[in-house]
Amino acid sequence: MIESVDEHFVRQVTSWTSEPDGADDPDGDRAAESLEVLWAYFDAQVQSRHLDFAARWLQEQGEGFYTIGSAGHESNAAVAMALRPTDPALLHYRSGGFFAARARQVPASTPIADVLRGLMAVADDPISGGRHKVFGHPAYGIIPQTSTIGSHLPRAVGLAFSICRAAALGVTPRWPADSVVVTSFGDASANHSTTVGALNAAAWCTHQGLPVPLLIVCEDNGIGISTKSPPGWMEHALARYPGIRYARVDGAEPETTLATARDVAAAVRAERRPAILHLKTVRYMGHAGSDAELAYRSRTEIVRDYARDPLLATARCLVRRQLATPTGILERYEATRAEVMSQARALLGGKRLGDAAQVMAPIAFPPAATIPPPRRPLDAPAPDGEPAATLAQAINAALADVLAERAEAVVFGEDVAAKGGVYGITRGLSKRFGSGRVFDTILDEQSILGAALGAALSGLLPIPEIQYLAYLHNAEDQLRGEAAGLAFFSNGQFRNGLVVRIAGLAYQRGFGGHFHNDNSVAVLRDIPGVVIAVASHPAEAGDLLRTCVALARDEGRVCVFLEPIALYHTRDLHRPGDSQWTVPRSGAPVSAGGGAFGRVSLHGSGPDLLIVTFGNGLPMSLRVAGRLAEQSIHCTVLDLRWLAPLPAADVVAEARLFARVLVVDETRRAGGVSEAVVAVLNDNGYQGRVARVNSDDSFIPLGPAADAVLLSEPQILAAARSLCAEPPSTPLVERNAT
């Protein structure tokens, strides 16, 4: 048997007489810390350690569900003590010492109960409401993270950048203007592309003289689950970023750690430049409760690490400085154990979330508006006597309106400023509103979305652009794990409302291939709580964008505004010069409810066939409907407009008026939108005939070969004719009865 770290601590302190074991003082000539500081440091460390022990005990009782601990990392308490409770923190999952020390800075805090409730997944957990064990609390300035691979670092960079940007724009930030943002991660995560990208983005900003007050803490225990970090690698990797201060300290040297953390934090606050604190730590009790550490580490190696216990180091310091006796240390240690276990026992049997509605409450959508869906005739008249605007121009005008109306709105992305975007969507906005509000970013989608997440937390209203849908996929976790997850894991106490504009979908002529014609939105549609709008006609694009902006600002929603590239500069629908894919530049609404959340729009009023579509499918379906009318088959075309949440109520209500429904879906047959539409109809008992047409399950090739795999108008026409040739399986519901 290997002596536990708990037994080792007690035995070592008990063995001390007037002087702890070991003659050397690792802190050397460092000026002595005060009694108050050292006891506060020790208390935070001990509290974190005993909460780790309690986590294992709770699991044994069937009352605990999380055993990734902070044992060996408790020296991160020094970082909290070097900062203010108003400095926002995005923490590594082994930051128990930081959490305890930060809570001590806040009156009436209850850190032991806070952590225990999280471990037990009880509904009164003050941060997640019983959804996950995370280090977070609004009163402590700690923003919850579930990341294990550094995916919270782009948000941390964005928050540090945006606190300064908000102040410069005259927008009152959520955090004090002189705040330092602190974020922590493990040495294994330092190798992840997300972490490297975030550190690179911080250095890129600093190189340009942009303020980024960010304290980056690498808690280096030398091992990631079972994979060891090569000796010297972390020092080499972390010290190389230009413009970022680097400091290394051993967490087993308490006074040096406390002083170094203070020095680095003070430098970041004063200089508004990022710094990396490389904190050497050790890991006890394996990666988590299920980790059999002896499978990959020797007994000698495990026991040797006990000598680097940060709790023992602080205890030695207290005794050496004659600020405490060994007996006093043990009494403090055991008193904390008793307090933690007393609270753990008192919380047994706590109420947990009991149904789906309770679990999903922070990300649930409000009811859709009840106004009638807007309707356009199939052959809408061209704008008369007024300049006509395309989809691109309508979006540009809407962005200009949002920037003019909301001082906190910022637009950014690759090439959006001077160039005005690849397709001119943001043309003129930087000149009109200034480079502080419309600006170019680094070429890294993770950094763009991270900047947006941080901007939202700072009080800004971010409208980032992802240049192409295919470019999103290497950064999609910023939306899934970070953006959408924040409200869920904070029980709605933290939100990051933003509107991500994405140019996407297919049918782009003369330029394209897979990376510029991506027709897959499945990766977005399955993210809980995310809103996805697709602008098809310029008459509706502005209202849809404004609705997304309102959802982001007023409800903290994460919205994706998907823009069909092929329709950006389209003007005509049926024939050259008809201008039916434009809108008067005045932007006058076609009908009431043009951008109502969760509502479809309708085109035409034919009773024979309902065509359900979106995006590029809308103009294709309208043209097909015109050809069918020549054959006395009269259609209504339903534009979904919202792909998440799918406007199920409208789809079902309209489908009940028809004996036949054709779903026209430009995305792939497997994993496409049509699967969800057909499922909604089936789940709601639709009795008519349903068919669907899709693009093939293929990447999109370059040039004319794309036509072989993309949905075409002849395919839509053939499917509609086939469906209408079959006798109806059920009579129509009378329209005047609904």
Tab-separated table of N, CA, C and O in Angstrom, residues 371-406:
chain	number	residue	atom	x	y	z
A	371	ILE	N	-48.206	36.687	-34.126
A	371	ILE	CA	-48.718	37.409	-35.287
A	371	ILE	C	-48.695	36.491	-36.501
A	371	ILE	O	-47.902	35.549	-36.580
A	372	PRO	N	-49.556	36.722	-37.494
A	372	PRO	CA	-49.603	35.854	-38.672
A	372	PRO	C	-48.276	35.882	-39.425
A	372	PRO	O	-47.601	36.913	-39.470
A	373	PRO	N	-47.880	34.767	-40.020
A	373	PRO	CA	-46.651	34.758	-40.820
A	373	PRO	C	-46.767	35.737	-41.975
A	373	PRO	O	-47.828	35.870	-42.588
A	374	PRO	N	-45.698	36.458	-42.297
A	374	PRO	CA	-45.752	37.351	-43.455
A	374	PRO	C	-45.933	36.550	-44.736
A	374	PRO	O	-45.477	35.418	-44.852
A	375	ARG	N	-46.612	37.147	-45.705
A	375	ARG	CA	-46.895	36.458	-46.966
A	375	ARG	C	-46.587	37.387	-48.129
A	375	ARG	O	-46.906	38.568	-48.098
A	376	ARG	N	-45.942	36.831	-49.136
A	376	ARG	CA	-45.656	37.557	-50.374
A	376	ARG	C	-46.291	36.816	-51.536
A	376	ARG	O	-46.362	35.582	-51.526
A	377	PRO	N	-46.734	37.535	-52.556
A	377	PRO	CA	-47.193	36.842	-53.760
A	377	PRO	C	-46.033	36.147	-54.453
A	377	PRO	O	-44.868	36.554	-54.303
A	378	LEU	N	-46.338	35.079	-55.179
A	378	LEU	CA	-45.280	34.366	-55.888
A	378	LEU	C	-44.561	35.277	-56.868
A	378	LEU	O	-43.363	35.143	-57.094
A	379	ASP	N	-45.260	36.171	-57.464
A	379	ASP	CA	-44.674	37.108	-58.417
A	379	ASP	C	-44.720	38.498	-57.808
A	379	ASP	O	-45.541	39.335	-58.185
A	380	ALA	N	-43.869	38.752	-56.852
A	380	ALA	CA	-43.846	40.053	-56.194
A	380	ALA	C	-43.417	41.114	-57.188
A	380	ALA	O	-42.485	40.906	-57.972
A	381	PRO	N	-44.078	42.261	-57.185
A	381	PRO	CA	-43.713	43.302	-58.151
A	381	PRO	C	-42.329	43.857	-57.868
A	381	PRO	O	-41.861	43.889	-56.728
A	382	ALA	N	-41.665	44.283	-58.912
A	382	ALA	CA	-40.348	44.889	-58.762
A	382	ALA	C	-40.488	46.252	-58.107
A	382	ALA	O	-41.531	46.894	-58.197
A	383	PRO	N	-39.470	46.708	-57.408
A	383	PRO	CA	-39.515	48.059	-56.843
A	383	PRO	C	-39.786	49.080	-57.936
A	383	PRO	O	-39.220	49.002	-59.029
A	384	ASP	N	-40.660	50.007	-57.654
A	384	ASP	CA	-41.103	50.956	-58.674
A	384	ASP	C	-40.620	52.357	-58.328
A	384	ASP	O	-40.971	52.915	-57.303
A	385	GLY	N	-39.794	52.882	-59.204
A	385	GLY	CA	-39.378	54.262	-59.041
A	385	GLY	C	-38.394	54.501	-57.928
A	385	GLY	O	-38.221	55.635	-57.474
A	386	GLU	N	-37.748	53.486	-57.450
A	386	GLU	CA	-36.807	53.645	-56.344
A	386	GLU	C	-35.647	52.689	-56.564
A	386	GLU	O	-35.837	51.569	-57.043
A	387	PRO	N	-34.418	53.088	-56.224
A	387	PRO	CA	-33.280	52.180	-56.395
A	387	PRO	C	-33.504	50.878	-55.632
A	387	PRO	O	-34.030	50.878	-54.525
A	388	ALA	N	-33.109	49.782	-56.240
A	388	ALA	CA	-33.346	48.464	-55.649
A	388	ALA	C	-32.086	47.958	-54.957
A	388	ALA	O	-30.972	48.142	-55.446
A	389	ALA	N	-32.265	47.310	-53.808
A	389	ALA	CA	-31.155	46.767	-53.018
A	389	ALA	C	-31.148	45.250	-53.091
A	389	ALA	O	-32.199	44.599	-53.038
A	390	THR	N	-29.967	44.681	-53.209
A	390	THR	CA	-29.793	43.236	-53.199
A	390	THR	C	-29.730	42.735	-51.754
A	390	THR	O	-29.746	43.515	-50.799
A	391	LEU	N	-29.598	41.423	-51.616
A	391	LEU	CA	-29.448	40.839	-50.287
A	391	LEU	C	-28.210	41.409	-49.589
A	391	LEU	O	-28.259	41.775	-48.411
A	392	ALA	N	-27.111	41.505	-50.315
A	392	ALA	CA	-25.889	42.046	-49.731
A	392	ALA	C	-26.100	43.475	-49.251
A	392	ALA	O	-25.669	43.855	-48.151
A	393	GLN	N	-26.747	44.266	-50.056
A	393	GLN	CA	-26.969	45.667	-49.696
A	393	GLN	C	-27.961	45.801	-48.545
A	393	GLN	O	-27.826	46.691	-47.693
A	394	ALA	N	-28.944	44.918	-48.501
A	394	ALA	CA	-29.912	44.953	-47.401
A	394	ALA	C	-29.241	44.614	-46.077
A	394	ALA	O	-29.521	45.228	-45.042
A	395	ILE	N	-28.335	43.622	-46.083
A	395	ILE	CA	-27.614	43.263	-44.858
A	395	ILE	C	-26.690	44.405	-44.444
A	395	ILE	O	-26.593	44.750	-43.264
A	396	ASN	N	-26.017	44.999	-45.413
A	396	ASN	CA	-25.143	46.132	-45.122
A	396	ASN	C	-25.917	47.266	-44.466
A	396	ASN	O	-25.475	47.852	-43.469
A	397	ALA	N	-27.095	47.567	-45.001
A	397	ALA	CA	-27.912	48.644	-44.438
A	397	ALA	C	-28.375	48.306	-43.025
A	397	ALA	O	-28.406	49.175	-42.142
A	398	ALA	N	-28.710	47.042	-42.798
A	398	ALA	CA	-29.158	46.631	-41.464
A	398	ALA	C	-28.014	46.729	-40.461
A	398	ALA	O	-28.205	47.156	-39.316
A	399	LEU	N	-26.817	46.322	-40.864
A	399	LEU	CA	-25.662	46.450	-39.976
A	399	LEU	C	-25.397	47.913	-39.634
A	399	LEU	O	-25.090	48.250	-38.485
A	400	ALA	N	-25.523	48.776	-40.627
A	400	ALA	CA	-25.332	50.200	-40.381
A	400	ALA	C	-26.366	50.725	-39.390
A	400	ALA	O	-26.042	51.517	-38.489
A	401	ASP	N	-27.610	50.276	-39.529
A	401	ASP	CA	-28.652	50.700	-38.589
A	401	ASP	C	-28.329	50.249	-37.172
A	401	ASP	O	-28.487	51.008	-36.204
A	402	VAL	N	-27.887	48.991	-37.026
A	402	VAL	CA	-27.572	48.458	-35.699
A	402	VAL	C	-26.418	49.236	-35.074
A	402	VAL	O	-26.459	49.607	-33.894
A	403	LEU	N	-25.377	49.505	-35.855
A	403	LEU	CA	-24.237	50.254	-35.336
A	403	LEU	C	-24.634	51.675	-34.944
A	403	LEU	O	-24.136	52.222	-33.953
A	404	ALA	N	-25.556	52.272	-35.706
A	404	ALA	CA	-25.996	53.632	-35.405
A	404	ALA	C	-26.876	53.675	-34.158
A	404	ALA	O	-26.818	54.630	-33.373
A	405	GLU	N	-27.675	52.624	-33.978
A	405	GLU	CA	-28.638	52.615	-32.874
A	405	GLU	C	-28.030	52.135	-31.560
A	405	GLU	O	-28.502	52.512	-30.481
A	406	ARG	N	-27.001	51.289	-31.631
A	406	ARG	CA	-26.456	50.652	-30.427
A	406	ARG	C	-24.966	50.950	-30.324
A	406	ARG	O	-24.154	50.377	-31.055
